[in-house]
PDB file of C-alpha atoms in Angstrom:
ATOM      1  CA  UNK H   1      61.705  62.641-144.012  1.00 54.00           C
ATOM      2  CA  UNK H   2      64.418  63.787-141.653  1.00 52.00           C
ATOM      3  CA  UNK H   3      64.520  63.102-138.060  1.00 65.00           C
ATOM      4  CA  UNK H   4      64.912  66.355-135.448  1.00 69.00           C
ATOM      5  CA  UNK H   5      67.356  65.578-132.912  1.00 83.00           C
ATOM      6  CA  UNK H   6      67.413  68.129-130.308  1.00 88.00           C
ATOM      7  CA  UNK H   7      70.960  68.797-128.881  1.00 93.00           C
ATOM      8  CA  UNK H   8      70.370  68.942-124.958  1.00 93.00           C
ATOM      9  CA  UNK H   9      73.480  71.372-124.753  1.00 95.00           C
ATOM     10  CA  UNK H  10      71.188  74.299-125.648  1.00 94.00           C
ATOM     11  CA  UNK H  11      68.391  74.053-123.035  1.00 95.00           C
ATOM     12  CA  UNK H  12      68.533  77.518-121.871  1.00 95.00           C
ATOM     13  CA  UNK H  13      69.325  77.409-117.771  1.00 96.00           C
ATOM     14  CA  UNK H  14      67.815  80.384-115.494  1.00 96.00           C
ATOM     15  CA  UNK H  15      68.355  81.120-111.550  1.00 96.00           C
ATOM     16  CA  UNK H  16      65.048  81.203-110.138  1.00 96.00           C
ATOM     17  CA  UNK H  17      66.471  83.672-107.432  1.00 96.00           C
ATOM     18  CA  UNK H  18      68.095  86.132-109.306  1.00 96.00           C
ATOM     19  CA  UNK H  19      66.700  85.058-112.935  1.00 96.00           C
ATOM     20  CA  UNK H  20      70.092  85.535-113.961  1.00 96.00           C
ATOM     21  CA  UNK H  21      71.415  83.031-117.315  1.00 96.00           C
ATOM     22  CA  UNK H  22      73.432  80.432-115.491  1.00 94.00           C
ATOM     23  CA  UNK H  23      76.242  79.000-117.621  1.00 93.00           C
ATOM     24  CA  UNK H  24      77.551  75.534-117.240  1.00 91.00           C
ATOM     25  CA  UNK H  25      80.830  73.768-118.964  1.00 94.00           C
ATOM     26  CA  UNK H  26      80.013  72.020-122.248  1.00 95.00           C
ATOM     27  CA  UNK H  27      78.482  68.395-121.664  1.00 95.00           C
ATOM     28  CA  UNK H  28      77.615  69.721-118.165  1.00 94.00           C
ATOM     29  CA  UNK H  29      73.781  69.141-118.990  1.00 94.00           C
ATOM     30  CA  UNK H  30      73.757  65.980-121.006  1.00 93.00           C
ATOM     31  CA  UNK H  31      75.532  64.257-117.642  1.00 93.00           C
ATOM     32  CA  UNK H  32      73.135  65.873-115.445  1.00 91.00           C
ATOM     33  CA  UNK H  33      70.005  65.114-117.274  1.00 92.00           C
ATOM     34  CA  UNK H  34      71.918  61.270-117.720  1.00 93.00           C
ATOM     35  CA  UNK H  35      72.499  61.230-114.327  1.00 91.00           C
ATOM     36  CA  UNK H  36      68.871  62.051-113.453  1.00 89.00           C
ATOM     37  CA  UNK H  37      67.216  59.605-115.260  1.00 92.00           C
ATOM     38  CA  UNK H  38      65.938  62.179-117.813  1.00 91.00           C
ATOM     39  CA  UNK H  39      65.643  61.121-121.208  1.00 90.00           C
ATOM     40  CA  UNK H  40      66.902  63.797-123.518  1.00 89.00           C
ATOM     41  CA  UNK H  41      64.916  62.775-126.449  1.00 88.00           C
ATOM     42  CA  UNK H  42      61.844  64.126-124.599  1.00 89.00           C
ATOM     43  CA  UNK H  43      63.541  67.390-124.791  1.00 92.00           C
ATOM     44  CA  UNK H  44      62.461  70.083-127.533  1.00 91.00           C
ATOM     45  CA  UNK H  45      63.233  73.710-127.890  1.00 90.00           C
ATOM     46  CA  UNK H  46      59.930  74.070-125.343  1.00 93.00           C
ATOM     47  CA  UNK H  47      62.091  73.620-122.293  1.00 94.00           C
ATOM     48  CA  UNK H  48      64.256  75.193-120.038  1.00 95.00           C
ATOM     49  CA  UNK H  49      66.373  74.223-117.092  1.00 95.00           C
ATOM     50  CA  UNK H  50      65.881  76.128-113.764  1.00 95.00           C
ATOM     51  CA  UNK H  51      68.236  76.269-110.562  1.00 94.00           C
ATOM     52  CA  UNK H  52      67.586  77.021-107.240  1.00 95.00           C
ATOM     53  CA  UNK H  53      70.431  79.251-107.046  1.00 95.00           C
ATOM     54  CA  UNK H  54      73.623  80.391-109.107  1.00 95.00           C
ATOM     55  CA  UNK H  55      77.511  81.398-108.103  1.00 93.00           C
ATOM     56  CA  UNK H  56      76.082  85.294-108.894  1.00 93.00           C
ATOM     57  CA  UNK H  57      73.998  84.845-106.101  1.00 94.00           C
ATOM     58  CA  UNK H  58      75.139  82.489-103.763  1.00 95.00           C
ATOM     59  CA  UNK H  59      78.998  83.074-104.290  1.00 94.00           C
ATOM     60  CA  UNK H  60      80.861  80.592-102.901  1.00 94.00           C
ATOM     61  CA  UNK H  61      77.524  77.646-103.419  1.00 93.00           C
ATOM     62  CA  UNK H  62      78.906  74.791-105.799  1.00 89.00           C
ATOM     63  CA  UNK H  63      76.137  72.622-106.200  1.00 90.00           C
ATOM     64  CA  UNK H  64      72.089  73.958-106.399  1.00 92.00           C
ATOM     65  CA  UNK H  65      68.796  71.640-107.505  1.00 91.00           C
ATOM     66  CA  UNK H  66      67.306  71.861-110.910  1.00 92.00           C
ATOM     67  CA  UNK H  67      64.440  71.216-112.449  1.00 93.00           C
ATOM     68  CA  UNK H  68      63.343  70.656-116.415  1.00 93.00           C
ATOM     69  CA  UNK H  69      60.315  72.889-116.976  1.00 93.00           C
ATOM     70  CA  UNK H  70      58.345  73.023-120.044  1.00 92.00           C
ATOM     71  CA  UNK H  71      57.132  76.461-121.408  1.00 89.00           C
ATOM     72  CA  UNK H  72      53.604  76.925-122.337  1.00 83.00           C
ATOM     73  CA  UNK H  73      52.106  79.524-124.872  1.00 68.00           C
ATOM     74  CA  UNK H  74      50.574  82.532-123.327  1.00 65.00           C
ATOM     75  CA  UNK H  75      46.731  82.037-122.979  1.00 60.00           C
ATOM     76  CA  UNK H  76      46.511  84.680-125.922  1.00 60.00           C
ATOM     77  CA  UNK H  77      48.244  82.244-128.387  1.00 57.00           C
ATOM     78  CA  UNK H  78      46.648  79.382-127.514  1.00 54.00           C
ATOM     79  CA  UNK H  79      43.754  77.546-129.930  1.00 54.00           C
ATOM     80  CA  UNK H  80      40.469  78.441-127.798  1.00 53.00           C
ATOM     81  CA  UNK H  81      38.336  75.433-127.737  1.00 49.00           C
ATOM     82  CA  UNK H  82      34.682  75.306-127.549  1.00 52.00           C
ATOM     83  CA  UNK H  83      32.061  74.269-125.384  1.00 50.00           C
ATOM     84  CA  UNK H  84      29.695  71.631-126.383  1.00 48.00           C
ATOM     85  CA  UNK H  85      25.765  73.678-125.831  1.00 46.00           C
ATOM     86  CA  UNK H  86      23.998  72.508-122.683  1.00 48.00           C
ATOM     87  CA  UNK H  87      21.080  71.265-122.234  1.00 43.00           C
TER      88      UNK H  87
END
């Protein structure tokens, strides 16, 4: 049995103003999510980064917060689960 290790390096990162791909310098994210407190073995291809802001957008800005989010399947795609009958 072989043992997935996701690489943090490709969490996709978004601006949440302009919704723009934000790209950072490699080992840019494993330091951040380090430096957070974020355990990157929690990570999976589910998640995403988001900033507050990007240098498209706010030329000139250096530093903007991010979160980690973790994407959901669309309702559609989702097992539907069923209701026990009343009474």
């Amino acid at each position: 049995m072989s043992v997935y290790t996701f690489d943090p390096e490709l969490l996709y990162v978004e601006c949440a103003k302009c919704g723009q791909p934000v790209l950072w310098n490699p080992g840019d994210t494993t330091r951040i999510l380090a430096w957070a407190g974020i355990d990157s073995r929690a990570l999976d291809e589910k998640c995403m980064i988001v900033s507050e802001g990007c240098p498209a957008c706010q030329p000139g800005t250096k530093s903007f917060t991010t979160q980690v989010v973790r994407l959901r399947k669309p309702d559609g795609d989702r097992p539907r689960t069923q209701r026990a009958p009343a009474n």
